[in-house]
Amino acid sequence: MADRASAREALALVTGGFTELPYAEGESAPDGPLGWPGYDAARARAAARTGEDESVVCAVGDVEGARAVLIAFEFGFLGGSLGERTGDRLEAAYAHAVTHRLPLVSLVATGGSRMQEGMLALTQLQRVARASARAREAGLPLIAVLRDPTTGGGWATLGAGADVVLALPGAQVGFAGSRVRPPGADPAAYTAEAQVAAGAADAVVPPEELRATLGRWLRLLTRPSSDPAPPPYALGAADLPATGWDAVGRARSPHRPRAAAYLDAYFTSRVTLSGDRCGGADPDGMLCGFGDHEGRTVAYAAQTGTATRPAGYRTAARLVRLADRLGIPVLTLVDTPGAANDAEAERQGAGPAVADLFAAVAAARTPLTTLVIGEGGSGGALALAAPDNTWATPESYFSVIAPELAAAILKRPPSEIRPTADALRIRPQDLVELGVVRGIVGRDPEST
């Protein structure tokens, strides 16, 4: 415990100064609502040791110029546990955020609910969940920073329930605390790094980088815009393919620019949203996050040219829904031979994951823009495409099915693959004529 930062040290790590919110708390019954013997004495010892009279400090402060409501847990006060008075403070902090239209950052370090208050302590999680729901309805972003430890109900509400989840290196993170895990449980599974790998957290951030990282997130998530994101310029060839098979060859070329190159050219800076919050991540197949494009925030979901895994589709759906709630336009980059169709992908719910992304895109009120930068393979690509606002590069194609597979289904010999590609009308110029895409983007005139 001596090595753990206090609540006020955690606040000082992310802001140069803060104003503590007022607390309106009544007198509690002797030894708490259950009359737990020695509870008052334990609270008094915790107060003497930490200088705090409860397990959270709630404040308003500036994080790199972005104003936010801050909640910092004091683990030294009864293990950062949640009781009735903790719930009072948390609910008031959320209410302040809603009233003043401020984002909310939780610096979590807790062992869970306070046993000395029994079920009344556990029900504070419902209060937190309701307060979070109201903040979301108000269009406010919620960010959590997982400190050591973040376990129990605090992890399952303020932590895992946040829109963006950052974690300090090596932090113990898990629903089960160290004293209640099954015998022989792998301790590596209960770490910040493991939660990122499992798609439950977005990134591990070193303490010295936390303030700057939080500042970037807060600035990006609090700049709504009603204008669609302009499609990126093409980075590769400028001439159009002569045949359908030429279009396929260009899109499959290992030398053409991929998603990372397009994102680097489009954004001045960007932050990464990772994981589907269902136990999976697809960092090699789907890149998601928020970035700065010409002074405004644009959310992005970009396929990388590989078969997209179910976790990738679920992460993209999560991104679209968050951007929609915050009023931030979305850019999607289509580039996949299709959805992953191996046995493991089926076990992970490939069909429901693609369906969920279709639903998120269809329901979005914020403007979406799509650029097809490579392969547009069937429904696994179309799920990411914006209806009526999809564009294409000269090095792309979009098809109901790959030409080879179409020929096989039609029982045509291999010699008929190229004519089949032409018959499918998959070139960028064909897609414009068919009304599938709005147009073909050219290269940046300032770069030539």
mmCIF file of C-alpha atoms in Angstrom, residues 8-270:
data_model
loop_
_atom_site.group_PDB
_atom_site.id
_atom_site.type_symbol
_atom_site.label_atom_id
_atom_site.label_comp_id
_atom_site.label_asym_id
_atom_site.label_seq_id
_atom_site.Cartn_x
_atom_site.Cartn_y
_atom_site.Cartn_z
ATOM 1 C CA ARG A 8 -4.635 13.472 -4.251
ATOM 2 C CA GLU A 9 -1.372 12.237 -5.738
ATOM 3 C CA ALA A 10 -3.391 10.664 -8.547
ATOM 4 C CA LEU A 11 -5.154 13.975 -9.124
ATOM 5 C CA ALA A 12 -1.834 15.820 -9.145
ATOM 6 C CA LEU A 13 -0.581 13.359 -11.760
ATOM 7 C CA VAL A 14 -3.211 14.465 -14.279
ATOM 8 C CA THR A 15 -3.908 18.111 -13.398
ATOM 9 C CA GLY A 16 -1.916 21.041 -12.123
ATOM 10 C CA GLY A 17 -4.706 22.079 -9.789
ATOM 11 C CA PHE A 18 -8.255 21.182 -8.879
ATOM 12 C CA THR A 19 -11.226 22.411 -6.881
ATOM 13 C CA GLU A 20 -12.808 19.801 -4.645
ATOM 14 C CA LEU A 21 -16.566 19.460 -4.943
ATOM 15 C CA PRO A 22 -18.673 20.049 -1.813
ATOM 16 C CA TYR A 23 -20.025 16.988 -0.051
ATOM 17 C CA ALA A 24 -23.521 16.922 1.445
ATOM 18 C CA GLU A 25 -23.461 13.948 3.785
ATOM 19 C CA GLY A 26 -25.614 13.285 6.815
ATOM 20 C CA GLU A 27 -24.614 11.643 10.054
ATOM 21 C CA SER A 28 -24.298 7.865 9.887
ATOM 22 C CA ALA A 29 -25.573 5.498 12.553
ATOM 23 C CA PRO A 30 -23.080 4.205 15.123
ATOM 24 C CA ASP A 31 -20.855 1.628 13.416
ATOM 25 C CA GLY A 32 -22.757 2.131 10.165
ATOM 26 C CA PRO A 33 -26.110 0.894 8.875
ATOM 27 C CA LEU A 34 -25.465 -2.682 10.058
ATOM 28 C CA GLY A 35 -24.066 -1.720 13.449
ATOM 29 C CA TRP A 36 -20.856 -3.549 12.527
ATOM 30 C CA PRO A 37 -18.694 -3.702 15.678
ATOM 31 C CA GLY A 38 -15.540 -1.607 15.291
ATOM 32 C CA TYR A 39 -16.572 0.015 11.996
ATOM 33 C CA ASP A 40 -16.376 3.569 13.319
ATOM 34 C CA ALA A 41 -12.946 2.843 14.795
ATOM 35 C CA ALA A 42 -11.748 1.437 11.464
ATOM 36 C CA ARG A 43 -12.968 4.559 9.662
ATOM 37 C CA ALA A 44 -11.211 6.770 12.198
ATOM 38 C CA ARG A 45 -7.933 4.908 11.728
ATOM 39 C CA ALA A 46 -8.295 5.153 7.954
ATOM 40 C CA ALA A 47 -8.940 8.901 8.211
ATOM 41 C CA ALA A 48 -5.903 9.404 10.445
ATOM 42 C CA ARG A 49 -3.719 7.408 8.087
ATOM 43 C CA THR A 50 -4.845 9.045 4.810
ATOM 44 C CA GLY A 51 -6.128 12.479 5.801
ATOM 45 C CA GLU A 52 -9.409 11.668 4.023
ATOM 46 C CA ASP A 53 -12.822 11.000 5.520
ATOM 47 C CA GLU A 54 -14.087 8.822 2.672
ATOM 48 C CA SER A 55 -12.700 6.590 -0.078
ATOM 49 C CA VAL A 56 -13.139 9.049 -2.969
ATOM 50 C CA VAL A 57 -12.125 12.635 -3.650
ATOM 51 C CA CYS A 58 -14.296 14.388 -6.253
ATOM 52 C CA ALA A 59 -13.124 17.560 -7.938
ATOM 53 C CA VAL A 60 -13.112 19.735 -11.040
ATOM 54 C CA GLY A 61 -9.814 20.438 -12.762
ATOM 55 C CA ASP A 62 -8.082 21.176 -16.048
ATOM 56 C CA VAL A 63 -6.273 18.348 -17.800
ATOM 57 C CA GLU A 64 -3.968 19.876 -20.395
ATOM 58 C CA GLY A 65 -6.473 22.661 -20.921
ATOM 59 C CA ALA A 66 -9.549 20.421 -20.949
ATOM 60 C CA ARG A 67 -11.904 20.938 -18.014
ATOM 61 C CA ALA A 68 -13.366 17.785 -16.458
ATOM 62 C CA VAL A 69 -14.975 16.325 -13.360
ATOM 63 C CA LEU A 70 -12.420 14.067 -11.661
ATOM 64 C CA ILE A 71 -13.078 11.183 -9.276
ATOM 65 C CA ALA A 72 -10.033 9.802 -7.470
ATOM 66 C CA PHE A 73 -10.171 6.758 -5.207
ATOM 67 C CA GLU A 74 -8.196 6.628 -1.975
ATOM 68 C CA PHE A 75 -7.187 2.977 -1.606
ATOM 69 C CA GLY A 76 -5.689 3.678 1.808
ATOM 70 C CA PHE A 77 -9.183 4.377 3.120
ATOM 71 C CA LEU A 78 -10.638 0.906 3.703
ATOM 72 C CA GLY A 79 -9.258 -0.394 0.421
ATOM 73 C CA GLY A 80 -11.003 2.252 -1.661
ATOM 74 C CA SER A 81 -14.253 0.429 -0.966
ATOM 75 C CA LEU A 82 -17.696 1.757 -1.853
ATOM 76 C CA GLY A 83 -20.195 2.500 0.883
ATOM 77 C CA GLU A 84 -23.298 4.668 1.137
ATOM 78 C CA ARG A 85 -21.352 7.907 1.599
ATOM 79 C CA THR A 86 -19.101 6.946 -1.313
ATOM 80 C CA GLY A 87 -22.230 6.544 -3.408
ATOM 81 C CA ASP A 88 -23.430 9.991 -2.309
ATOM 82 C CA ARG A 89 -20.197 11.544 -3.515
ATOM 83 C CA LEU A 90 -20.122 9.643 -6.784
ATOM 84 C CA GLU A 91 -23.730 10.479 -7.618
ATOM 85 C CA ALA A 92 -23.098 14.155 -6.858
ATOM 86 C CA ALA A 93 -20.001 14.184 -9.078
ATOM 87 C CA TYR A 94 -21.938 12.718 -12.011
ATOM 88 C CA ALA A 95 -24.737 15.228 -11.432
ATOM 89 C CA HIS A 96 -22.213 18.089 -11.476
ATOM 90 C CA ALA A 97 -20.818 16.792 -14.762
ATOM 91 C CA VAL A 98 -24.280 16.679 -16.322
ATOM 92 C CA THR A 99 -25.296 20.116 -15.043
ATOM 93 C CA HIS A 100 -22.116 21.779 -16.256
ATOM 94 C CA ARG A 101 -21.692 19.700 -19.441
ATOM 95 C CA LEU A 102 -18.272 18.362 -18.414
ATOM 96 C CA PRO A 103 -16.621 15.039 -19.253
ATOM 97 C CA LEU A 104 -15.951 12.747 -16.317
ATOM 98 C CA VAL A 105 -12.655 10.999 -15.519
ATOM 99 C CA SER A 106 -12.468 8.271 -12.868
ATOM 100 C CA LEU A 107 -9.058 7.450 -11.375
ATOM 101 C CA VAL A 108 -10.012 4.071 -9.960
ATOM 102 C CA ALA A 109 -8.254 2.153 -7.177
ATOM 103 C CA THR A 110 -10.671 -0.015 -5.251
ATOM 104 C CA GLY A 111 -11.155 -3.449 -3.769
ATOM 105 C CA GLY A 112 -14.928 -3.412 -4.242
ATOM 106 C CA SER A 113 -17.958 -2.891 -2.016
ATOM 107 C CA ARG A 114 -17.640 -2.258 1.729
ATOM 108 C CA MET A 115 -18.496 -5.412 3.686
ATOM 109 C CA GLN A 116 -19.240 -3.496 6.903
ATOM 110 C CA GLU A 117 -22.281 -1.972 5.148
ATOM 111 C CA GLY A 118 -23.492 -5.218 3.578
ATOM 112 C CA MET A 119 -26.034 -5.103 0.759
ATOM 113 C CA LEU A 120 -26.499 -1.356 1.220
ATOM 114 C CA ALA A 121 -22.906 -0.981 0.036
ATOM 115 C CA LEU A 122 -23.435 -3.306 -2.917
ATOM 116 C CA THR A 123 -26.467 -1.352 -4.108
ATOM 117 C CA GLN A 124 -24.237 1.690 -4.598
ATOM 118 C CA LEU A 125 -23.212 0.022 -7.844
ATOM 119 C CA GLN A 126 -26.757 0.521 -9.095
ATOM 120 C CA ARG A 127 -26.542 4.197 -8.189
ATOM 121 C CA VAL A 128 -23.309 4.505 -10.151
ATOM 122 C CA ALA A 129 -24.843 2.693 -13.119
ATOM 123 C CA ARG A 130 -27.863 5.039 -13.128
ATOM 124 C CA ALA A 131 -25.637 8.109 -12.848
ATOM 125 C CA SER A 132 -23.487 6.840 -15.719
ATOM 126 C CA ALA A 133 -26.567 6.260 -17.849
ATOM 127 C CA ARG A 134 -27.732 9.833 -17.246
ATOM 128 C CA ALA A 135 -24.319 11.181 -18.215
ATOM 129 C CA ARG A 136 -24.383 9.161 -21.416
ATOM 130 C CA GLU A 137 -27.872 10.390 -22.231
ATOM 131 C CA ALA A 138 -26.495 13.909 -21.850
ATOM 132 C CA GLY A 139 -23.830 13.133 -24.463
ATOM 133 C CA LEU A 140 -20.885 13.291 -22.070
ATOM 134 C CA PRO A 141 -17.754 11.145 -22.457
ATOM 135 C CA LEU A 142 -16.697 8.927 -19.552
ATOM 136 C CA ILE A 143 -13.040 7.962 -19.177
ATOM 137 C CA ALA A 144 -11.561 5.596 -16.614
ATOM 138 C CA VAL A 145 -7.952 5.211 -15.522
ATOM 139 C CA LEU A 146 -7.280 1.877 -13.846
ATOM 140 C CA ARG A 147 -4.838 2.154 -10.962
ATOM 141 C CA ASP A 148 -3.624 -0.615 -8.682
ATOM 142 C CA PRO A 149 -5.827 -2.387 -7.771
ATOM 143 C CA THR A 150 -9.092 -2.062 -9.678
ATOM 144 C CA THR A 151 -11.312 -4.970 -8.707
ATOM 145 C CA GLY A 152 -14.849 -5.920 -7.774
ATOM 146 C CA GLY A 153 -17.809 -3.655 -8.360
ATOM 147 C CA GLY A 154 -15.617 -0.603 -8.955
ATOM 148 C CA TRP A 155 -14.090 -2.343 -11.964
ATOM 149 C CA ALA A 156 -17.509 -3.530 -13.140
ATOM 150 C CA THR A 157 -19.032 -0.021 -13.034
ATOM 151 C CA LEU A 158 -16.747 3.015 -13.105
ATOM 152 C CA GLY A 159 -13.907 1.064 -14.746
ATOM 153 C CA ALA A 160 -15.238 -1.321 -17.359
ATOM 154 C CA GLY A 161 -18.367 0.791 -17.798
ATOM 155 C CA ALA A 162 -16.467 3.824 -19.124
ATOM 156 C CA ASP A 163 -16.357 4.790 -22.804
ATOM 157 C CA VAL A 164 -12.552 4.781 -22.809
ATOM 158 C CA VAL A 165 -10.525 2.657 -20.411
ATOM 159 C CA LEU A 166 -6.853 3.441 -19.820
ATOM 160 C CA ALA A 167 -4.662 1.613 -17.321
ATOM 161 C CA LEU A 168 -1.371 2.100 -15.536
ATOM 162 C CA PRO A 169 1.305 -0.532 -16.198
ATOM 163 C CA GLY A 170 1.170 -3.595 -13.981
ATOM 164 C CA ALA A 171 -2.068 -2.587 -12.281
ATOM 165 C CA GLN A 172 -4.069 -5.445 -10.824
ATOM 166 C CA VAL A 173 -7.391 -5.414 -12.703
ATOM 167 C CA GLY A 174 -10.172 -7.965 -12.468
ATOM 168 C CA PHE A 175 -13.627 -8.637 -11.147
ATOM 169 C CA ALA A 176 -12.158 -10.973 -8.546
ATOM 170 C CA GLY A 177 -9.764 -9.513 -5.988
ATOM 171 C CA SER A 178 -6.593 -11.335 -5.011
ATOM 172 C CA ARG A 179 -8.128 -12.935 -1.891
ATOM 173 C CA VAL A 180 -11.218 -14.391 -3.553
ATOM 174 C CA ARG A 181 -9.839 -15.956 -6.737
ATOM 175 C CA PRO A 182 -9.918 -19.709 -7.331
ATOM 176 C CA PRO A 183 -6.858 -21.574 -6.092
ATOM 177 C CA GLY A 184 -4.184 -21.739 -8.760
ATOM 178 C CA ALA A 185 -5.683 -18.932 -10.846
ATOM 179 C CA ASP A 186 -3.110 -17.438 -13.216
ATOM 180 C CA PRO A 187 -2.205 -14.023 -11.740
ATOM 181 C CA ALA A 188 -1.221 -12.758 -15.194
ATOM 182 C CA ALA A 189 -4.894 -12.840 -16.194
ATOM 183 C CA TYR A 190 -5.700 -10.193 -13.581
ATOM 184 C CA THR A 191 -3.504 -7.425 -14.966
ATOM 185 C CA ALA A 192 -4.000 -4.272 -16.986
ATOM 186 C CA GLU A 193 -2.029 -5.778 -19.843
ATOM 187 C CA ALA A 194 -4.255 -8.865 -19.887
ATOM 188 C CA GLN A 195 -7.388 -6.717 -19.946
ATOM 189 C CA VAL A 196 -6.103 -4.820 -22.983
ATOM 190 C CA ALA A 197 -5.313 -8.095 -24.759
ATOM 191 C CA ALA A 198 -8.810 -9.360 -23.926
ATOM 192 C CA GLY A 199 -10.483 -6.246 -25.323
ATOM 193 C CA ALA A 200 -11.687 -4.949 -21.945
ATOM 194 C CA ALA A 201 -9.378 -1.913 -21.845
ATOM 195 C CA ASP A 202 -8.042 0.352 -24.564
ATOM 196 C CA ALA A 203 -4.416 0.984 -23.632
ATOM 197 C CA VAL A 204 -1.742 0.793 -20.963
ATOM 198 C CA VAL A 205 -0.305 4.273 -20.352
ATOM 199 C CA PRO A 206 2.896 4.973 -18.356
ATOM 200 C CA PRO A 207 2.332 7.432 -15.475
ATOM 201 C CA GLU A 208 4.582 10.069 -17.020
ATOM 202 C CA GLU A 209 2.422 10.056 -20.177
ATOM 203 C CA LEU A 210 -0.963 9.925 -18.480
ATOM 204 C CA ARG A 211 -1.708 13.648 -18.283
ATOM 205 C CA ALA A 212 -0.889 14.274 -21.944
ATOM 206 C CA THR A 213 -2.816 11.176 -23.043
ATOM 207 C CA LEU A 214 -5.872 12.130 -21.007
ATOM 208 C CA GLY A 215 -5.695 15.652 -22.374
ATOM 209 C CA ARG A 216 -5.722 14.367 -25.954
ATOM 210 C CA TRP A 217 -8.684 12.105 -25.274
ATOM 211 C CA LEU A 218 -10.663 14.855 -23.547
ATOM 212 C CA ARG A 219 -10.045 17.386 -26.323
ATOM 213 C CA LEU A 220 -10.972 14.922 -29.052
ATOM 214 C CA LEU A 221 -14.122 13.621 -27.381
ATOM 215 C CA THR A 222 -15.555 17.055 -26.594
ATOM 216 C CA ARG A 223 -15.578 18.555 -30.107
ATOM 217 C CA PRO A 224 -18.861 17.569 -31.796
ATOM 218 C CA SER A 225 -19.475 18.470 -35.424
ATOM 219 C CA SER A 226 -22.429 18.033 -37.761
ATOM 220 C CA ASP A 227 -20.416 18.136 -40.992
ATOM 221 C CA PRO A 228 -19.334 14.874 -42.659
ATOM 222 C CA ALA A 229 -15.654 14.033 -42.719
ATOM 223 C CA PRO A 230 -14.192 14.613 -46.188
ATOM 224 C CA PRO A 231 -12.840 11.449 -47.818
ATOM 225 C CA PRO A 232 -9.029 11.173 -47.793
ATOM 226 C CA TYR A 233 -7.023 11.725 -50.941
ATOM 227 C CA ALA A 234 -5.728 8.678 -52.778
ATOM 228 C CA LEU A 235 -2.164 7.797 -51.870
ATOM 229 C CA GLY A 236 -1.403 5.333 -54.658
ATOM 230 C CA ALA A 237 -1.964 5.161 -58.401
ATOM 231 C CA ALA A 238 -4.044 7.833 -60.093
ATOM 232 C CA ASP A 239 -5.052 6.009 -63.279
ATOM 233 C CA LEU A 240 -8.014 3.643 -63.380
ATOM 234 C CA PRO A 241 -7.797 -0.129 -63.966
ATOM 235 C CA ALA A 242 -8.576 -1.329 -67.480
ATOM 236 C CA THR A 243 -10.312 -4.569 -66.484
ATOM 237 C CA GLY A 244 -11.964 -6.115 -63.474
ATOM 238 C CA TRP A 245 -9.022 -8.449 -62.947
ATOM 239 C CA ASP A 246 -6.644 -5.472 -63.136
ATOM 240 C CA ALA A 247 -8.662 -3.868 -60.313
ATOM 241 C CA VAL A 248 -8.315 -7.039 -58.237
ATOM 242 C CA GLY A 249 -4.567 -7.176 -58.858
ATOM 243 C CA ARG A 250 -4.090 -3.575 -57.794
ATOM 244 C CA ALA A 251 -6.149 -3.979 -54.640
ATOM 245 C CA ARG A 252 -4.238 -7.116 -53.665
ATOM 246 C CA SER A 253 -0.807 -5.683 -54.381
ATOM 247 C CA PRO A 254 1.444 -5.761 -51.301
ATOM 248 C CA HIS A 255 2.935 -2.456 -52.419
ATOM 249 C CA ARG A 256 -0.148 -0.235 -52.342
ATOM 250 C CA PRO A 257 -0.783 2.009 -49.288
ATOM 251 C CA ARG A 258 -2.701 0.436 -46.415
ATOM 252 C CA ALA A 259 -4.903 1.875 -43.668
ATOM 253 C CA ALA A 260 -2.076 3.057 -41.417
ATOM 254 C CA ALA A 261 -0.645 5.199 -44.227
ATOM 255 C CA TYR A 262 -4.040 6.749 -44.918
ATOM 256 C CA LEU A 263 -4.656 7.498 -41.249
ATOM 257 C CA ASP A 264 -1.197 9.036 -40.822
ATOM 258 C CA ALA A 265 -1.769 11.288 -43.836
ATOM 259 C CA TYR A 266 -5.287 12.281 -42.783
ATOM 260 C CA PHE A 267 -4.821 12.998 -39.078
ATOM 261 C CA THR A 268 -2.491 15.401 -37.312
ATOM 262 C CA SER A 269 -2.696 13.162 -34.248
ATOM 263 C CA ARG A 270 -4.891 10.273 -33.166
#
